[in-house]
mmCIF file of C-alpha atoms in Angstrom:
data_model
loop_
_atom_site.group_PDB
_atom_site.id
_atom_site.type_symbol
_atom_site.label_atom_id
_atom_site.label_comp_id
_atom_site.label_asym_id
_atom_site.label_seq_id
_atom_site.Cartn_x
_atom_site.Cartn_y
_atom_site.Cartn_z
ATOM 1 C CA MET Q 21 0.000 0.000 0.000
ATOM 2 C CA ARG Q 22 2.969 2.375 0.413
ATOM 3 C CA VAL Q 23 4.076 2.092 -3.228
ATOM 4 C CA PRO Q 24 1.185 4.168 -4.729
ATOM 5 C CA ALA Q 25 1.855 6.962 -2.230
ATOM 6 C CA ILE Q 26 5.527 7.108 -3.228
ATOM 7 C CA VAL Q 27 4.658 7.055 -6.952
ATOM 8 C CA LEU Q 28 2.071 9.835 -6.664
ATOM 9 C CA PHE Q 29 4.389 11.957 -4.542
ATOM 10 C CA SER Q 30 7.091 11.589 -7.207
ATOM 11 C CA ILE Q 31 4.634 12.613 -9.950
ATOM 12 C CA THR Q 32 3.939 15.897 -8.183
ATOM 13 C CA LEU Q 33 7.589 16.902 -8.622
ATOM 14 C CA LEU Q 34 7.782 16.259 -12.383
ATOM 15 C CA PRO Q 35 8.037 19.194 -14.817
ATOM 16 C CA THR Q 36 4.936 20.253 -16.738
ATOM 17 C CA ALA Q 37 3.904 22.418 -19.688
ATOM 18 C CA ALA Q 38 2.534 25.950 -19.466
ATOM 19 C CA TRP Q 39 -1.244 26.366 -19.053
ATOM 20 C CA ALA Q 40 -3.692 27.618 -21.600
ATOM 21 C CA GLU Q 41 -5.129 29.956 -18.944
ATOM 22 C CA ASP Q 42 -3.164 32.162 -16.564
ATOM 23 C CA ARG Q 43 -4.933 31.385 -13.269
ATOM 24 C CA ASP Q 44 -3.196 31.341 -9.894
ATOM 25 C CA TYR Q 45 -2.839 27.873 -8.401
ATOM 26 C CA CYS Q 46 -5.326 27.423 -5.553
ATOM 27 C CA PRO Q 47 -4.927 24.027 -3.820
ATOM 28 C CA ASP Q 48 -7.414 22.688 -1.276
ATOM 29 C CA ARG Q 49 -4.526 22.096 1.124
ATOM 30 C CA PRO Q 50 -3.742 23.035 3.829
ATOM 31 C CA GLY Q 51 -6.282 23.870 6.539
ATOM 32 C CA ILE Q 52 -9.654 22.806 7.918
ATOM 33 C CA GLY Q 53 -11.894 24.736 5.543
ATOM 34 C CA THR Q 54 -12.444 24.416 1.791
ATOM 35 C CA PRO Q 55 -11.590 27.090 -0.801
ATOM 36 C CA ALA Q 56 -14.195 28.403 -3.254
ATOM 37 C CA CYS Q 57 -11.816 28.462 -6.239
ATOM 38 C CA THR Q 58 -11.898 25.847 -9.011
ATOM 39 C CA MET Q 59 -9.343 24.459 -11.423
ATOM 40 C CA ALA Q 60 -9.234 25.950 -14.924
ATOM 41 C CA PRO Q 61 -10.759 23.769 -17.683
ATOM 42 C CA GLY Q 62 -8.518 20.870 -18.619
ATOM 43 C CA GLN Q 63 -6.161 21.282 -15.646
ATOM 44 C CA PHE Q 64 -5.443 18.694 -12.957
ATOM 45 C CA SER Q 65 -4.358 19.187 -9.369
ATOM 46 C CA LEU Q 66 -2.886 16.276 -7.411
ATOM 47 C CA GLU Q 67 -2.781 17.062 -3.688
ATOM 48 C CA MET Q 68 -1.104 14.615 -1.354
ATOM 49 C CA GLY Q 69 -1.070 14.439 2.431
ATOM 50 C CA VAL Q 70 2.337 12.842 2.793
ATOM 51 C CA GLY Q 71 2.054 12.343 6.555
ATOM 52 C CA ASP Q 72 -0.649 12.896 9.184
ATOM 53 C CA TRP Q 73 -0.628 12.095 12.910
ATOM 54 C CA THR Q 74 -3.754 12.428 15.073
ATOM 55 C CA LEU Q 75 -3.895 11.997 18.855
ATOM 56 C CA ASN Q 76 -7.092 11.231 20.753
ATOM 57 C CA LYS Q 77 -6.963 10.409 24.463
ATOM 58 C CA ASP Q 78 -9.174 10.350 27.532
ATOM 59 C CA ASP Q 79 -9.025 8.908 31.037
ATOM 60 C CA THR Q 80 -9.201 5.305 29.822
ATOM 61 C CA GLN Q 81 -7.272 5.087 26.554
ATOM 62 C CA ARG Q 82 -4.975 6.778 24.042
ATOM 63 C CA THR Q 83 -5.214 6.383 20.263
ATOM 64 C CA ASP Q 84 -2.515 7.463 17.793
ATOM 65 C CA THR Q 85 -3.555 7.390 14.137
ATOM 66 C CA PHE Q 86 -1.078 7.779 11.266
ATOM 67 C CA THR Q 87 -2.240 8.357 7.682
ATOM 68 C CA VAL Q 88 0.045 8.081 4.644
ATOM 69 C CA GLY Q 89 -1.018 9.068 1.133
ATOM 70 C CA ASP Q 90 -4.166 11.137 1.720
ATOM 71 C CA ALA Q 91 -4.722 11.930 -1.976
ATOM 72 C CA LEU Q 92 -7.086 14.352 -3.719
ATOM 73 C CA LEU Q 93 -7.320 14.604 -7.517
ATOM 74 C CA ARG Q 94 -9.128 17.655 -8.961
ATOM 75 C CA TYR Q 95 -9.963 18.288 -12.632
ATOM 76 C CA GLY Q 96 -11.474 21.405 -14.206
ATOM 77 C CA ILE Q 97 -14.423 20.522 -16.430
ATOM 78 C CA ALA Q 98 -15.599 24.097 -17.104
ATOM 79 C CA ASP Q 99 -14.567 27.659 -16.339
ATOM 80 C CA HIS Q 100 -16.517 27.556 -13.050
ATOM 81 C CA ALA Q 101 -16.608 23.828 -12.238
ATOM 82 C CA GLU Q 102 -14.383 20.913 -11.270
ATOM 83 C CA VAL Q 103 -14.757 17.268 -10.229
ATOM 84 C CA GLN Q 104 -12.818 15.640 -7.398
ATOM 85 C CA VAL Q 105 -11.800 12.159 -6.290
ATOM 86 C CA GLY Q 106 -10.312 11.652 -2.836
ATOM 87 C CA TRP Q 107 -8.842 8.567 -1.182
ATOM 88 C CA SER Q 108 -6.670 7.890 1.852
ATOM 89 C CA MET Q 109 -4.291 5.104 0.855
ATOM 90 C CA VAL Q 110 -3.298 3.629 4.196
ATOM 91 C CA GLY Q 111 -3.789 4.337 7.891
ATOM 92 C CA PHE Q 112 -2.335 2.876 11.074
ATOM 93 C CA ALA Q 113 -3.963 3.143 14.514
ATOM 94 C CA ARG Q 114 -2.448 2.223 17.877
ATOM 95 C CA THR Q 115 -4.795 2.182 20.878
ATOM 96 C CA ARG Q 116 -3.482 1.667 24.414
ATOM 97 C CA ASP Q 117 -5.789 0.893 27.320
ATOM 98 C CA LYS Q 118 -4.532 2.966 30.245
ATOM 99 C CA LEU Q 119 -6.090 0.662 32.822
ATOM 100 C CA THR Q 120 -4.828 -2.711 31.582
ATOM 101 C CA GLY Q 121 -1.916 -1.650 29.370
ATOM 102 C CA ALA Q 122 -3.330 -3.687 26.469
ATOM 103 C CA ILE Q 123 -2.400 -2.410 22.999
ATOM 104 C CA GLN Q 124 -4.463 -2.837 19.827
ATOM 105 C CA HIS Q 125 -3.160 -2.229 16.298
ATOM 106 C CA GLN Q 126 -5.263 -1.598 13.175
ATOM 107 C CA THR Q 127 -4.249 -1.052 9.544
ATOM 108 C CA GLY Q 128 -6.595 -0.147 6.726
ATOM 109 C CA THR Q 129 -7.469 2.091 3.805
ATOM 110 C CA GLY Q 130 -9.909 4.979 3.515
ATOM 111 C CA ASP Q 131 -13.200 5.451 1.723
ATOM 112 C CA VAL Q 132 -13.410 7.059 -1.737
ATOM 113 C CA THR Q 133 -14.999 10.512 -1.925
ATOM 114 C CA LEU Q 134 -16.508 11.933 -5.140
ATOM 115 C CA ALA Q 135 -17.354 15.634 -5.339
ATOM 116 C CA LEU Q 136 -18.413 18.393 -7.714
ATOM 117 C CA ARG Q 137 -17.473 22.011 -6.992
ATOM 118 C CA ARG Q 138 -19.455 24.675 -8.850
ATOM 119 C CA ASN Q 139 -18.126 28.201 -8.390
ATOM 120 C CA LEU Q 140 -20.692 31.005 -8.502
ATOM 121 C CA ALA Q 141 -18.382 34.040 -8.474
ATOM 122 C CA ASN Q 142 -14.667 34.458 -9.317
ATOM 123 C CA PRO Q 143 -13.465 30.874 -9.910
ATOM 124 C CA ASP Q 144 -9.839 31.961 -9.420
ATOM 125 C CA GLY Q 145 -10.619 32.843 -5.792
ATOM 126 C CA SER Q 146 -10.028 36.574 -6.221
ATOM 127 C CA GLY Q 147 -12.216 39.279 -4.689
ATOM 128 C CA PHE Q 148 -15.394 37.720 -3.318
ATOM 129 C CA SER Q 149 -15.633 34.049 -4.280
ATOM 130 C CA ILE Q 150 -18.389 31.544 -3.459
ATOM 131 C CA ALA Q 151 -19.111 27.956 -4.511
ATOM 132 C CA VAL Q 152 -21.344 24.969 -3.804
ATOM 133 C CA MET Q 153 -19.870 21.505 -3.435
ATOM 134 C CA PRO Q 154 -22.005 18.349 -3.066
ATOM 135 C CA TYR Q 155 -20.178 15.100 -2.355
ATOM 136 C CA VAL Q 156 -20.702 11.411 -1.666
ATOM 137 C CA SER Q 157 -18.404 8.934 0.100
ATOM 138 C CA LEU Q 158 -18.220 5.287 -0.988
ATOM 139 C CA PRO Q 159 -17.586 2.669 1.745
ATOM 140 C CA VAL Q 160 -14.575 0.914 0.251
ATOM 141 C CA GLY Q 161 -12.264 1.491 3.220
ATOM 142 C CA THR Q 162 -11.544 -0.486 6.360
ATOM 143 C CA ASN Q 163 -10.695 0.423 9.956
ATOM 144 C CA PRO Q 164 -9.289 2.728 11.156
ATOM 145 C CA LEU Q 165 -10.049 5.042 8.199
ATOM 146 C CA GLY Q 166 -13.204 3.549 6.667
ATOM 147 C CA ALA Q 167 -16.600 4.734 7.948
ATOM 148 C CA GLY Q 168 -18.394 1.461 7.166
ATOM 149 C CA ASP Q 169 -21.292 2.881 5.130
ATOM 150 C CA TRP Q 170 -21.929 5.509 2.460
ATOM 151 C CA GLY Q 171 -22.265 9.155 3.388
ATOM 152 C CA ALA Q 172 -23.127 12.397 1.615
ATOM 153 C CA GLY Q 173 -23.247 16.119 2.152
ATOM 154 C CA ALA Q 174 -22.763 19.582 0.733
ATOM 155 C CA LEU Q 175 -20.363 22.461 1.400
ATOM 156 C CA LEU Q 176 -20.710 26.195 0.826
ATOM 157 C CA PRO Q 177 -17.197 27.735 0.778
ATOM 158 C CA MET Q 178 -16.758 31.519 0.595
ATOM 159 C CA SER Q 179 -13.726 33.817 0.612
ATOM 160 C CA TYR Q 180 -13.103 37.564 0.459
ATOM 161 C CA GLU Q 181 -9.841 39.409 -0.172
ATOM 162 C CA LEU Q 182 -9.499 42.344 2.207
ATOM 163 C CA SER Q 183 -6.217 43.538 0.672
ATOM 164 C CA ASP Q 184 -3.173 42.247 -1.197
ATOM 165 C CA GLY Q 185 -2.123 40.339 1.932
ATOM 166 C CA TRP Q 186 -5.221 39.602 4.027
ATOM 167 C CA SER Q 187 -8.228 37.449 3.176
ATOM 168 C CA LEU Q 188 -11.148 35.918 5.084
ATOM 169 C CA ALA Q 189 -12.853 32.586 4.423
ATOM 170 C CA SER Q 190 -15.692 30.448 5.705
ATOM 171 C CA THR Q 191 -17.065 26.985 4.935
ATOM 172 C CA THR Q 192 -20.569 25.863 5.878
ATOM 173 C CA GLU Q 193 -21.056 22.081 5.738
ATOM 174 C CA VAL Q 194 -24.168 19.910 6.103
ATOM 175 C CA ASP Q 195 -23.692 16.126 6.162
ATOM 176 C CA ALA Q 196 -25.530 12.858 6.215
ATOM 177 C CA ALA Q 197 -22.655 11.445 8.272
ATOM 178 C CA VAL Q 198 -22.151 7.730 8.887
ATOM 179 C CA ASP Q 199 -23.177 6.504 12.338
ATOM 180 C CA GLY Q 200 -20.418 5.565 14.757
ATOM 181 C CA ASP Q 201 -21.329 1.869 14.514
ATOM 182 C CA GLY Q 202 -20.836 1.953 10.718
ATOM 183 C CA HIS Q 203 -24.499 1.407 9.826
ATOM 184 C CA GLY Q 204 -26.830 4.189 8.731
ATOM 185 C CA ARG Q 205 -26.491 7.956 8.722
ATOM 186 C CA HIS Q 206 -27.274 10.939 10.914
ATOM 187 C CA PHE Q 207 -27.344 14.728 10.640
ATOM 188 C CA ALA Q 208 -24.162 16.756 11.205
ATOM 189 C CA VAL Q 209 -23.389 20.410 10.521
ATOM 190 C CA ALA Q 210 -20.122 22.352 10.725
ATOM 191 C CA GLU Q 211 -18.985 25.933 10.328
ATOM 192 C CA THR Q 212 -15.357 26.893 9.691
ATOM 193 C CA VAL Q 213 -14.030 30.452 9.659
ATOM 194 C CA GLY Q 214 -10.480 31.606 9.057
ATOM 195 C CA ALA Q 215 -8.095 34.362 8.068
ATOM 196 C CA SER Q 216 -5.038 34.148 5.819
ATOM 197 C CA PHE Q 217 -2.058 36.413 5.332
ATOM 198 C CA ALA Q 218 0.299 36.302 2.352
ATOM 199 C CA PHE Q 219 3.816 37.387 3.343
ATOM 200 C CA ASN Q 220 4.735 37.460 -0.357
ATOM 201 C CA ASP Q 221 3.740 35.649 -3.562
ATOM 202 C CA LYS Q 222 5.241 32.378 -2.272
ATOM 203 C CA LEU Q 223 4.544 32.109 1.484
ATOM 204 C CA SER Q 224 1.206 32.377 3.297
ATOM 205 C CA ALA Q 225 -0.192 31.508 6.737
ATOM 206 C CA SER Q 226 -3.730 30.744 7.910
ATOM 207 C CA ALA Q 227 -5.563 30.539 11.242
ATOM 208 C CA GLU Q 228 -8.934 28.782 11.507
ATOM 209 C CA TYR Q 229 -11.688 27.831 13.928
ATOM 210 C CA GLN Q 230 -14.362 25.155 13.444
ATOM 211 C CA VAL Q 231 -17.456 24.139 15.385
ATOM 212 C CA LEU Q 232 -19.082 20.797 14.514
ATOM 213 C CA ALA Q 233 -22.455 19.575 15.812
ATOM 214 C CA ASP Q 234 -22.685 15.803 15.350
ATOM 215 C CA HIS Q 235 -26.017 14.080 16.104
ATOM 216 C CA ASP Q 236 -24.712 10.513 16.152
ATOM 217 C CA PRO Q 237 -27.242 8.092 17.740
ATOM 218 C CA GLU Q 238 -24.416 6.732 19.891
ATOM 219 C CA GLY Q 239 -23.998 10.163 21.461
ATOM 220 C CA HIS Q 240 -24.497 13.757 20.361
ATOM 221 C CA SER Q 241 -21.473 16.045 20.539
ATOM 222 C CA VAL Q 242 -20.378 19.587 19.747
ATOM 223 C CA GLN Q 243 -16.691 19.785 18.811
ATOM 224 C CA HIS Q 244 -14.535 22.895 18.728
ATOM 225 C CA LEU Q 245 -11.265 22.902 16.767
ATOM 226 C CA SER Q 246 -8.543 25.447 16.003
ATOM 227 C CA GLY Q 247 -5.869 25.240 13.322
ATOM 228 C CA LEU Q 248 -2.705 26.927 12.055
ATOM 229 C CA SER Q 249 -1.034 26.207 8.717
ATOM 230 C CA LEU Q 250 1.706 27.416 6.376
ATOM 231 C CA ALA Q 251 1.849 27.079 2.583
ATOM 232 C CA TRP Q 252 4.925 27.678 0.399
ATOM 233 C CA GLN Q 253 4.748 27.844 -3.412
ATOM 234 C CA PRO Q 254 8.279 27.823 -4.850
ATOM 235 C CA ARG Q 255 6.743 27.628 -8.347
ATOM 236 C CA ASP Q 256 3.398 28.590 -9.835
ATOM 237 C CA ASP Q 257 2.412 24.921 -10.094
ATOM 238 C CA LEU Q 258 3.870 23.481 -6.874
ATOM 239 C CA GLN Q 259 3.053 23.911 -3.181
ATOM 240 C CA PHE Q 260 4.358 22.429 0.069
ATOM 241 C CA ASP Q 261 2.390 22.759 3.298
ATOM 242 C CA VAL Q 262 2.495 22.017 7.007
ATOM 243 C CA GLY Q 263 -0.164 22.485 9.660
ATOM 244 C CA ALA Q 264 -1.510 21.580 13.089
ATOM 245 C CA ASN Q 265 -5.020 21.399 14.550
ATOM 246 C CA ALA Q 266 -5.853 21.378 18.266
ATOM 247 C CA GLY Q 267 -9.090 20.260 19.905
ATOM 248 C CA LEU Q 268 -10.648 22.813 22.235
ATOM 249 C CA ASP Q 269 -12.922 20.402 24.129
ATOM 250 C CA ARG Q 270 -13.209 16.743 25.120
ATOM 251 C CA ASP Q 271 -15.229 15.738 22.062
ATOM 252 C CA ALA Q 272 -12.619 16.833 19.505
ATOM 253 C CA ASP Q 273 -9.332 15.083 18.732
ATOM 254 C CA ASP Q 274 -6.591 16.437 20.984
ATOM 255 C CA LEU Q 275 -4.006 17.162 18.295
ATOM 256 C CA GLU Q 276 -3.313 16.679 14.595
ATOM 257 C CA VAL Q 277 -0.044 17.442 12.782
ATOM 258 C CA TYR Q 278 0.305 17.054 9.002
ATOM 259 C CA PHE Q 279 2.360 17.993 5.971
ATOM 260 C CA GLY Q 280 1.863 17.556 2.249
ATOM 261 C CA VAL Q 281 2.493 18.644 -1.322
ATOM 262 C CA SER Q 282 0.242 19.806 -4.174
ATOM 263 C CA ARG Q 283 1.030 19.867 -7.911
ATOM 264 C CA ARG Q 284 -0.835 21.331 -10.888
ATOM 265 C CA PHE Q 285 -0.696 19.720 -14.353
#
């Protein structure tokens, strides 16, 4: 399972031809929210989470989850629209019972997500930009990454450039999320807000906050999450990123640290 991740990561570093349209590269990575921009017609974006570590602990147990090869492929099908395919290639989870000391290991792949993003204003993300993005997840994965059943939802990402350096963004999300037991779906809604600052045309930083209300039959929860991320674009078609998210309450994961690379073709 590690070979595809290495191959796709290598592809992102290959040279490419110039585009037919001069549109700034706008990857989905990094961060919690979703951008409103879309790929230009005929262009691909391959975005790879090279490494991701998530920590979740309470009074009884600690779980460390590692994800390798969290891939997203985007393709512009029109001036204001793109299609997406996402898949997490492999995940490892280690759970330690604090009372008995017992350790459980799990290895599996993620579900496949299919999405359509339709931009309604400024598909390059400039000025005020807004889009709608329905999606569906297919239950092809296994624990610890697979949900166990199909899910669906829709996102409404928006962004606004305050100046040459500062911009604001928000993402509203409504989901038919998979139940915790892997059978059936329930209602979940999330709101993410953030601010970004571009130090120059290559380096930018973002700060975000998310609140998620999850009405799982196994237990309703309201999760609060904060995030910081950095993105560096050494070329117009290449970006490297690093970020961290921290849970602000007991229901959210305690910590997540990740890094990745994005490449336009």
